[in-house]
mmCIF file of C-alpha atoms and ligand atoms in Angstrom:
data_model
loop_
_atom_site.group_PDB
_atom_site.id
_atom_site.type_symbol
_atom_site.label_atom_id
_atom_site.label_comp_id
_atom_site.label_asym_id
_atom_site.label_seq_id
_atom_site.Cartn_x
_atom_site.Cartn_y
_atom_site.Cartn_z
ATOM 1 C CA MET A 3 60.518 52.835 33.068
ATOM 2 C CA SER A 4 64.097 53.447 33.273
ATOM 3 C CA ARG A 5 65.833 52.636 36.767
ATOM 4 C CA GLU A 6 68.317 54.680 38.417
ATOM 5 C CA ARG A 7 71.775 52.876 38.092
ATOM 6 C CA LEU A 8 73.313 51.211 41.360
ATOM 7 C CA SER A 9 76.125 52.940 42.320
ATOM 8 C CA VAL A 10 79.683 51.178 42.107
ATOM 9 C CA VAL A 11 82.927 51.845 43.505
ATOM 10 C CA VAL A 12 85.551 49.934 42.191
ATOM 11 C CA THR A 13 88.992 49.834 44.296
ATOM 12 C CA ARG A 14 91.345 48.791 42.045
ATOM 13 C CA ARG A 15 92.429 49.245 38.457
ATOM 14 C CA LEU A 16 90.837 45.657 36.878
ATOM 15 C CA PRO A 17 91.404 44.267 33.449
ATOM 16 C CA GLU A 18 89.998 46.753 30.581
ATOM 17 C CA ALA A 19 87.105 44.309 29.416
ATOM 18 C CA VAL A 20 85.384 43.894 33.417
ATOM 19 C CA GLU A 21 86.050 47.877 33.752
ATOM 20 C CA THR A 22 84.144 48.209 30.125
ATOM 21 C CA ARG A 23 81.060 46.195 30.875
ATOM 22 C CA LEU A 24 81.109 47.557 34.908
ATOM 23 C CA SER A 25 80.419 51.415 32.643
ATOM 24 C CA GLU A 26 77.879 50.189 30.783
ATOM 25 C CA LEU A 27 75.493 48.200 33.165
ATOM 26 C CA PHE A 28 76.280 50.415 36.223
ATOM 27 C CA ASP A 29 77.081 54.252 37.615
ATOM 28 C CA VAL A 30 80.636 53.320 38.118
ATOM 29 C CA ARG A 31 83.639 54.968 39.780
ATOM 30 C CA LEU A 32 86.804 53.398 38.383
ATOM 31 C CA ARG A 33 90.402 53.848 39.949
ATOM 32 C CA GLU A 34 92.410 55.764 37.909
ATOM 33 C CA ASP A 35 95.476 54.625 39.271
ATOM 34 C CA ASP A 36 96.796 51.241 40.142
ATOM 35 C CA THR A 37 97.212 51.801 43.509
ATOM 36 C CA PRO A 38 94.906 50.832 46.777
ATOM 37 C CA MET A 39 92.357 53.572 48.279
ATOM 38 C CA THR A 40 93.349 55.101 51.057
ATOM 39 C CA ARG A 41 91.490 54.904 54.516
ATOM 40 C CA SER A 42 89.862 58.263 53.503
ATOM 41 C CA GLU A 43 88.947 57.529 50.051
ATOM 42 C CA LEU A 44 87.908 53.901 51.259
ATOM 43 C CA VAL A 45 85.429 55.992 53.777
ATOM 44 C CA GLU A 46 84.140 58.054 51.134
ATOM 45 C CA ALA A 47 83.287 54.863 48.830
ATOM 46 C CA VAL A 48 81.325 53.514 51.565
ATOM 47 C CA LYS A 49 79.475 56.651 52.246
ATOM 48 C CA GLN A 50 78.202 57.163 48.801
ATOM 49 C CA ALA A 51 78.272 54.037 47.027
ATOM 50 C CA ASP A 52 75.389 51.489 46.666
ATOM 51 C CA ILE A 53 78.215 48.356 45.755
ATOM 52 C CA LEU A 54 81.680 48.314 46.906
ATOM 53 C CA VAL A 55 84.002 46.130 44.678
ATOM 54 C CA PRO A 56 86.868 45.596 46.679
ATOM 55 C CA THR A 57 90.176 43.328 46.710
ATOM 56 C CA LEU A 58 92.453 41.836 49.245
ATOM 57 C CA THR A 59 94.139 45.214 49.445
ATOM 58 C CA ASP A 60 91.594 46.742 50.991
ATOM 59 C CA SER A 61 90.940 45.934 54.863
ATOM 60 C CA ILE A 62 87.110 45.711 55.089
ATOM 61 C CA ASP A 63 87.173 45.982 58.668
ATOM 62 C CA ALA A 64 84.159 46.813 61.532
ATOM 63 C CA GLY A 65 85.469 50.439 61.520
ATOM 64 C CA LEU A 66 84.825 51.045 57.723
ATOM 65 C CA ILE A 67 81.817 49.268 58.145
ATOM 66 C CA THR A 68 80.155 50.671 60.665
ATOM 67 C CA GLN A 69 80.937 54.351 58.925
ATOM 68 C CA ALA A 70 78.858 53.121 55.697
ATOM 69 C CA GLY A 71 76.205 55.054 54.288
ATOM 70 C CA GLU A 72 72.417 53.932 54.566
ATOM 71 C CA ARG A 73 72.534 52.879 50.755
ATOM 72 C CA LEU A 74 75.532 50.603 50.875
ATOM 73 C CA LYS A 75 74.004 46.775 50.397
ATOM 74 C CA LEU A 76 76.935 44.779 48.641
ATOM 75 C CA ILE A 77 80.227 44.776 48.956
ATOM 76 C CA ALA A 78 81.322 42.563 45.802
ATOM 77 C CA ASN A 79 84.755 41.094 46.377
ATOM 78 C CA TYR A 80 86.687 41.032 43.723
ATOM 79 C CA GLY A 81 88.835 37.408 44.251
ATOM 80 C CA ALA A 82 88.142 34.277 46.243
ATOM 81 C CA GLY A 83 89.206 35.252 50.171
ATOM 82 C CA VAL A 84 87.448 37.328 51.709
ATOM 83 C CA ASP A 85 89.671 37.605 55.278
ATOM 84 C CA HIS A 86 90.183 41.012 54.606
ATOM 85 C CA ILE A 87 86.175 41.581 55.447
ATOM 86 C CA ASP A 88 84.562 41.344 58.229
ATOM 87 C CA VAL A 89 81.664 39.425 57.389
ATOM 88 C CA ALA A 90 80.235 39.343 60.759
ATOM 89 C CA THR A 91 79.558 43.609 60.864
ATOM 90 C CA ALA A 92 78.751 43.716 57.723
ATOM 91 C CA ARG A 93 75.875 41.005 57.449
ATOM 92 C CA GLN A 94 74.958 43.029 61.365
ATOM 93 C CA ARG A 95 74.801 46.086 59.287
ATOM 94 C CA GLY A 96 72.239 44.310 56.107
ATOM 95 C CA VAL A 97 75.406 44.745 53.889
ATOM 96 C CA LEU A 98 75.596 41.195 51.923
ATOM 97 C CA VAL A 99 79.087 40.363 50.592
ATOM 98 C CA SER A 100 79.959 38.047 48.071
ATOM 99 C CA ASN A 101 82.763 36.577 46.070
ATOM 100 C CA THR A 102 84.592 34.799 43.012
ATOM 101 C CA PRO A 103 85.276 31.200 43.998
ATOM 102 C CA GLY A 104 85.745 28.830 41.260
ATOM 103 C CA VAL A 105 87.214 30.489 38.675
ATOM 104 C CA LEU A 106 90.785 30.959 40.033
ATOM 105 C CA THR A 107 90.555 27.386 41.136
ATOM 106 C CA ASP A 108 93.129 25.466 38.344
ATOM 107 C CA ASP A 109 95.140 28.909 38.200
ATOM 108 C CA THR A 110 95.962 28.633 42.056
ATOM 109 C CA ALA A 111 96.299 24.672 41.813
ATOM 110 C CA ASP A 112 98.772 25.270 38.864
ATOM 111 C CA MET A 113 101.193 27.501 40.146
ATOM 112 C CA THR A 114 101.431 25.099 43.391
ATOM 113 C CA MET A 115 102.515 22.278 40.836
ATOM 114 C CA ALA A 116 104.695 25.011 39.947
ATOM 115 C CA LEU A 117 106.692 25.948 43.128
ATOM 116 C CA ILE A 118 106.682 22.140 44.073
ATOM 117 C CA LEU A 119 108.707 21.771 40.736
ATOM 118 C CA ALA A 120 110.532 24.817 41.284
ATOM 119 C CA VAL A 121 111.870 23.632 45.039
ATOM 120 C CA THR A 122 112.524 19.965 44.248
ATOM 121 C CA ARG A 123 114.241 20.528 40.910
ATOM 122 C CA ARG A 124 115.904 23.854 41.943
ATOM 123 C CA ILE A 125 114.597 25.296 39.032
ATOM 124 C CA PRO A 126 115.481 28.951 40.203
ATOM 125 C CA GLU A 127 118.750 28.206 41.117
ATOM 126 C CA GLY A 128 119.376 26.613 37.427
ATOM 127 C CA LEU A 129 118.440 29.896 36.038
ATOM 128 C CA ALA A 130 119.907 31.844 38.098
ATOM 129 C CA LEU A 131 123.095 29.981 36.508
ATOM 130 C CA MET A 132 122.217 30.554 32.691
ATOM 131 C CA GLN A 133 121.053 34.295 33.749
ATOM 132 C CA LYS A 134 124.686 35.663 35.044
ATOM 133 C CA GLY A 135 126.649 33.557 31.986
ATOM 134 C CA ASP A 136 127.921 30.766 34.368
ATOM 135 C CA TRP A 137 126.915 27.429 33.048
ATOM 136 C CA SER A 138 129.990 25.821 31.692
ATOM 137 C CA GLY A 139 127.949 22.638 30.624
ATOM 138 C CA TRP A 140 126.050 19.539 31.451
ATOM 139 C CA ALA A 141 127.617 17.196 34.747
ATOM 140 C CA PRO A 142 126.334 14.527 35.825
ATOM 141 C CA THR A 143 125.983 15.986 39.422
ATOM 142 C CA ALA A 144 125.303 19.398 38.486
ATOM 143 C CA LEU A 145 121.968 20.512 40.072
ATOM 144 C CA LEU A 146 120.466 17.407 41.111
ATOM 145 C CA GLY A 147 117.116 17.499 42.968
ATOM 146 C CA GLY A 148 114.694 14.686 43.674
ATOM 147 C CA ARG A 149 111.694 13.300 41.273
ATOM 148 C CA ILE A 150 108.476 14.049 42.630
ATOM 149 C CA SER A 151 106.758 11.298 41.477
ATOM 150 C CA GLY A 152 106.327 8.423 44.190
ATOM 151 C CA ARG A 153 106.810 11.300 46.892
ATOM 152 C CA ARG A 154 103.380 11.853 49.452
ATOM 153 C CA LEU A 155 102.109 15.229 49.209
ATOM 154 C CA GLY A 156 99.916 16.285 52.305
ATOM 155 C CA ILE A 157 97.561 19.030 51.341
ATOM 156 C CA LEU A 158 96.214 20.778 53.594
ATOM 157 C CA GLY A 159 92.815 21.775 53.513
ATOM 158 C CA MET A 160 90.685 20.148 50.753
ATOM 159 C CA GLY A 161 88.431 22.589 49.324
ATOM 160 C CA ARG A 162 88.267 22.860 45.352
ATOM 161 C CA ILE A 163 91.797 24.530 45.116
ATOM 162 C CA GLY A 164 93.020 21.598 47.711
ATOM 163 C CA GLN A 165 91.363 18.628 45.373
ATOM 164 C CA ALA A 166 92.509 20.567 42.001
ATOM 165 C CA VAL A 167 95.902 20.088 43.797
ATOM 166 C CA ALA A 168 94.969 16.495 44.654
ATOM 167 C CA ARG A 169 94.175 15.950 40.435
ATOM 168 C CA ARG A 170 97.507 17.682 39.527
ATOM 169 C CA ALA A 171 100.084 15.614 42.017
ATOM 170 C CA ALA A 172 98.139 12.427 41.179
ATOM 171 C CA ALA A 173 99.057 13.400 37.428
ATOM 172 C CA PHE A 174 102.568 13.458 38.568
ATOM 173 C CA GLY A 175 102.226 10.111 39.954
ATOM 174 C CA MET A 176 102.687 11.757 43.823
ATOM 175 C CA GLN A 177 100.437 10.261 46.758
ATOM 176 C CA VAL A 178 98.298 12.396 47.676
ATOM 177 C CA HIS A 179 97.071 13.036 51.313
ATOM 178 C CA TYR A 180 94.890 15.489 52.978
ATOM 179 C CA HIS A 181 93.869 17.203 56.082
ATOM 180 C CA ASN A 182 90.429 19.049 56.212
ATOM 181 C CA ARG A 183 88.148 20.474 58.730
ATOM 182 C CA ARG A 184 86.038 18.122 57.453
ATOM 183 C CA ARG A 185 86.342 14.602 55.399
ATOM 184 C CA VAL A 186 85.612 15.045 51.709
ATOM 185 C CA ARG A 187 82.721 12.299 50.484
ATOM 186 C CA PRO A 188 83.403 8.843 50.073
ATOM 187 C CA GLU A 189 83.595 9.260 46.150
ATOM 188 C CA ILE A 190 86.224 12.503 45.924
ATOM 189 C CA GLU A 191 88.439 10.421 48.128
ATOM 190 C CA GLN A 192 88.294 7.415 45.615
ATOM 191 C CA ALA A 193 88.442 9.259 42.709
ATOM 192 C CA LEU A 194 91.723 11.069 43.898
ATOM 193 C CA GLU A 195 93.221 7.909 45.650
ATOM 194 C CA ALA A 196 93.723 10.537 48.816
ATOM 195 C CA THR A 197 94.148 9.643 52.220
ATOM 196 C CA TYR A 198 92.710 11.602 54.819
ATOM 197 C CA TRP A 199 94.616 12.449 58.074
ATOM 198 C CA GLU A 200 92.279 13.337 61.328
ATOM 199 C CA SER A 201 95.748 14.410 62.953
ATOM 200 C CA LEU A 202 97.355 17.086 61.271
ATOM 201 C CA ASP A 203 100.622 16.512 63.818
ATOM 202 C CA GLN A 204 100.573 12.918 62.454
ATOM 203 C CA MET A 205 100.240 13.674 58.929
ATOM 204 C CA VAL A 206 102.939 16.719 58.465
ATOM 205 C CA ALA A 207 105.733 14.163 60.014
ATOM 206 C CA ARG A 208 105.567 11.737 57.500
ATOM 207 C CA MET A 209 104.677 13.775 54.279
ATOM 208 C CA ASP A 210 107.622 14.811 51.397
ATOM 209 C CA VAL A 211 105.595 17.730 50.374
ATOM 210 C CA ILE A 212 103.104 19.445 52.303
ATOM 211 C CA SER A 213 101.038 22.279 50.340
ATOM 212 C CA VAL A 214 98.824 25.103 51.935
ATOM 213 C CA ASN A 215 95.163 24.961 50.593
ATOM 214 C CA CYS A 216 93.365 26.348 53.386
ATOM 215 C CA PRO A 217 91.746 29.742 54.123
ATOM 216 C CA SER A 218 93.030 32.134 56.307
ATOM 217 C CA THR A 219 90.408 32.418 59.205
ATOM 218 C CA PRO A 220 91.314 32.643 63.094
ATOM 219 C CA SER A 221 91.409 29.223 63.744
ATOM 220 C CA THR A 222 94.164 28.738 60.709
ATOM 221 C CA PHE A 223 96.157 31.444 62.122
ATOM 222 C CA HIS A 224 99.924 29.860 62.605
ATOM 223 C CA LEU A 225 98.245 26.390 61.898
ATOM 224 C CA MET A 226 101.791 25.769 61.039
ATOM 225 C CA ASN A 227 103.861 26.968 64.205
ATOM 226 C CA ALA A 228 106.812 26.412 65.329
ATOM 227 C CA ARG A 229 106.169 23.242 66.675
ATOM 228 C CA ARG A 230 104.296 21.460 63.503
ATOM 229 C CA LEU A 231 106.607 22.956 61.357
ATOM 230 C CA GLY A 232 109.185 21.443 63.610
ATOM 231 C CA LEU A 233 107.523 17.905 62.783
ATOM 232 C CA MET A 234 108.361 17.660 58.830
ATOM 233 C CA LYS A 235 111.425 15.207 57.922
ATOM 234 C CA PRO A 236 114.073 17.406 57.265
ATOM 235 C CA SER A 237 114.065 16.104 53.844
ATOM 236 C CA ALA A 238 110.073 17.427 53.285
ATOM 237 C CA VAL A 239 109.503 20.635 51.525
ATOM 238 C CA ILE A 240 106.497 23.573 51.828
ATOM 239 C CA VAL A 241 104.550 25.431 49.515
ATOM 240 C CA ASN A 242 101.855 27.991 50.605
ATOM 241 C CA THR A 243 99.376 29.383 47.353
ATOM 242 C CA SER A 244 96.281 30.222 50.076
ATOM 243 C CA ARG A 245 97.744 32.503 52.346
ATOM 244 C CA GLY A 246 100.679 33.542 54.320
ATOM 245 C CA GLU A 247 99.197 33.710 57.756
ATOM 246 C CA VAL A 248 98.606 29.944 57.848
ATOM 247 C CA ILE A 249 102.868 29.131 58.161
ATOM 248 C CA ASP A 250 104.669 31.225 61.298
ATOM 249 C CA GLU A 251 107.334 32.498 58.628
ATOM 250 C CA SER A 252 109.896 33.340 60.772
ATOM 251 C CA ALA A 253 109.738 29.683 62.440
ATOM 252 C CA LEU A 254 110.119 28.423 58.348
ATOM 253 C CA ALA A 255 112.862 30.446 57.899
ATOM 254 C CA ARG A 256 114.846 29.546 61.135
ATOM 255 C CA LEU A 257 113.669 25.987 60.556
ATOM 256 C CA ILE A 258 114.975 25.984 56.552
ATOM 257 C CA ARG A 259 118.204 27.806 57.522
ATOM 258 C CA ALA A 260 118.987 25.055 60.630
ATOM 259 C CA GLY A 261 118.597 22.864 57.516
ATOM 260 C CA ASP A 262 115.478 21.136 59.738
ATOM 261 C CA ILE A 263 113.158 21.875 56.669
ATOM 262 C CA ALA A 264 114.576 21.226 52.979
ATOM 263 C CA GLY A 265 112.766 23.992 51.648
ATOM 264 C CA ALA A 266 109.750 26.241 50.508
ATOM 265 C CA GLY A 267 107.915 27.701 47.772
ATOM 266 C CA LEU A 268 105.880 31.215 48.591
ATOM 267 C CA ASP A 269 103.249 32.678 46.972
ATOM 268 C CA VAL A 270 101.885 34.603 50.057
ATOM 269 C CA TYR A 271 103.105 36.139 53.262
ATOM 270 C CA GLU A 272 102.082 36.846 56.740
ATOM 271 C CA ARG A 273 102.500 40.687 55.924
ATOM 272 C CA GLY A 274 101.575 41.155 52.643
ATOM 273 C CA SER A 275 104.737 42.409 50.846
ATOM 274 C CA ASP A 276 106.544 42.747 53.499
ATOM 275 C CA VAL A 277 107.966 39.542 52.776
ATOM 276 C CA ALA A 278 110.339 38.359 56.347
ATOM 277 C CA ALA A 279 113.980 39.035 54.930
ATOM 278 C CA LYS A 280 115.837 35.871 56.574
ATOM 279 C CA LEU A 281 113.357 34.077 53.504
ATOM 280 C CA ARG A 282 115.125 36.343 50.519
ATOM 281 C CA ASP A 283 118.486 35.020 50.619
ATOM 282 C CA LEU A 284 117.909 30.993 50.471
ATOM 283 C CA PRO A 285 118.855 29.064 47.479
ATOM 284 C CA ASN A 286 116.303 26.451 49.186
ATOM 285 C CA VAL A 287 113.409 28.901 49.249
ATOM 286 C CA VAL A 288 111.568 30.042 45.747
ATOM 287 C CA LEU A 289 109.551 33.445 46.427
ATOM 288 C CA LEU A 290 106.184 34.669 44.222
ATOM 289 C CA PRO A 291 104.590 37.799 44.481
ATOM 290 C CA HIS A 292 101.074 36.289 45.266
ATOM 291 C CA MET A 293 100.552 35.509 41.231
ATOM 292 C CA GLY A 294 99.376 32.202 41.932
ATOM 293 C CA SER A 295 95.360 33.532 40.287
ATOM 294 C CA ALA A 296 97.147 35.784 37.877
ATOM 295 C CA THR A 297 96.408 35.304 34.574
ATOM 296 C CA ILE A 298 94.329 37.485 32.178
ATOM 297 C CA GLU A 299 91.540 34.440 31.418
ATOM 298 C CA GLY A 300 91.117 34.265 35.206
ATOM 299 C CA ARG A 301 90.772 38.115 36.115
ATOM 300 C CA ILE A 302 88.042 38.236 33.581
ATOM 301 C CA GLU A 303 86.104 35.610 34.849
ATOM 302 C CA MET A 304 86.401 37.221 38.454
ATOM 303 C CA GLY A 305 85.070 40.593 36.877
ATOM 304 C CA GLU A 306 82.538 38.453 35.203
ATOM 305 C CA LYS A 307 81.792 36.890 38.771
ATOM 306 C CA VAL A 308 81.408 40.203 40.257
ATOM 307 C CA ILE A 309 79.040 41.380 37.692
ATOM 308 C CA ILE A 310 76.503 38.650 38.142
ATOM 309 C CA ASN A 311 76.497 39.482 41.770
ATOM 310 C CA ILE A 312 75.714 42.473 41.352
ATOM 311 C CA LYS A 313 73.334 42.003 38.647
ATOM 312 C CA THR A 314 71.730 39.563 40.529
ATOM 313 C CA PHE A 315 71.337 41.483 43.554
ATOM 314 C CA GLU A 316 70.057 44.292 41.307
ATOM 315 C CA ASP A 317 67.357 42.152 40.340
ATOM 316 C CA GLY A 318 66.550 41.476 43.694
ATOM 317 C CA HIS A 319 67.508 37.914 44.441
ATOM 318 C CA ARG A 320 70.557 36.015 46.198
ATOM 319 C CA PRO A 321 73.738 36.996 45.156
ATOM 320 C CA PRO A 322 75.431 33.412 43.813
ATOM 321 C CA ASP A 323 78.408 33.665 45.557
ATOM 322 C CA LEU A 324 76.932 34.860 49.058
ATOM 323 C CA VAL A 325 79.629 34.656 51.897
ATOM 324 C CA VAL A 326 77.990 34.298 55.182
ATOM 325 C CA PRO A 327 79.903 34.331 58.104
ATOM 326 C CA GLY A 328 81.871 31.375 59.465
ATOM 327 C CA MET A 329 80.725 29.742 55.961
ATOM 328 C CA LEU A 330 84.868 29.633 55.459
HETATM 329 C C1 DGY B 415 91.956 35.647 46.249
HETATM 330 O O1 DGY B 415 91.197 35.818 44.888
HETATM 331 O O2 DGY B 415 91.934 35.316 47.205
HETATM 332 C C2 DGY B 415 93.135 35.385 45.778
HETATM 333 O O3 DGY B 415 94.242 35.094 47.046
HETATM 334 C C3 DGY B 415 93.916 35.948 44.556
HETATM 335 O O4 DGY B 415 95.453 36.072 43.653
#
């Protein structure tokens, strides 16, 4: 006996392969334009769907979730971070939330290294010179950067991505340090030759590079606030491929402009695409448009994870990537 297909609403355009597979398996409503849904479109979606597939550009807050219809049973987020979803309210309403961890780990860690190198080796400055046609040839003192080998890297957040950054940084000859809510297992620490700092202040004051790799939660909001940024060595740089809310962006701009921090590489911002103007025109600041996980392979694997979560739910089992309140 054939059963009724689950009704699935996808809020953004996804890679074609993912959209096609979703359409083969479910009764799917896909997005025509590559723009986020308006609030009223989101309200309509949660009223009608069994499953919502949102992304980080949708605010799935308590106000929206409380308007959901009886049918809504699963929010299968297309993405790892769930800071845009009120997971606790969803749970109270009997709506499950899943995400797509693991498949964007390597891509994001690669981009972290790219930002570290871009800032310390002044790659955007070299590129700008070439693009303007202003290069007059090699000179021994031109565009001197700093060698990363032998430098100390302090990783803030030693989850999957933090550990992937640590492995790469070690291969580049960096000395790995970290701060995390919980100390990682001794065998992981040993394999990474990583030094644990219980005190974030103590770590920040000693590092040459700080990499933000923790999720955005109420307890990580402005973890790198003005006071803590002020503890960094004037020669140190900071990179962030996680969430912008972890760094006080205007304090960072102020400290870089004052020469109290040597530079920054940012892929994410406190107010989404509204990037602090004071950060935009600095030669020692490399800004990317949240593209840390933007590989075609990663995006397809994210889609596969979404599909597995929905299928498992449909078959009456617990989705493998269920997010529970407070787990991040
Ligand atoms: C995520 O999935 O949360 C990432 O930030 C997307 O790059």
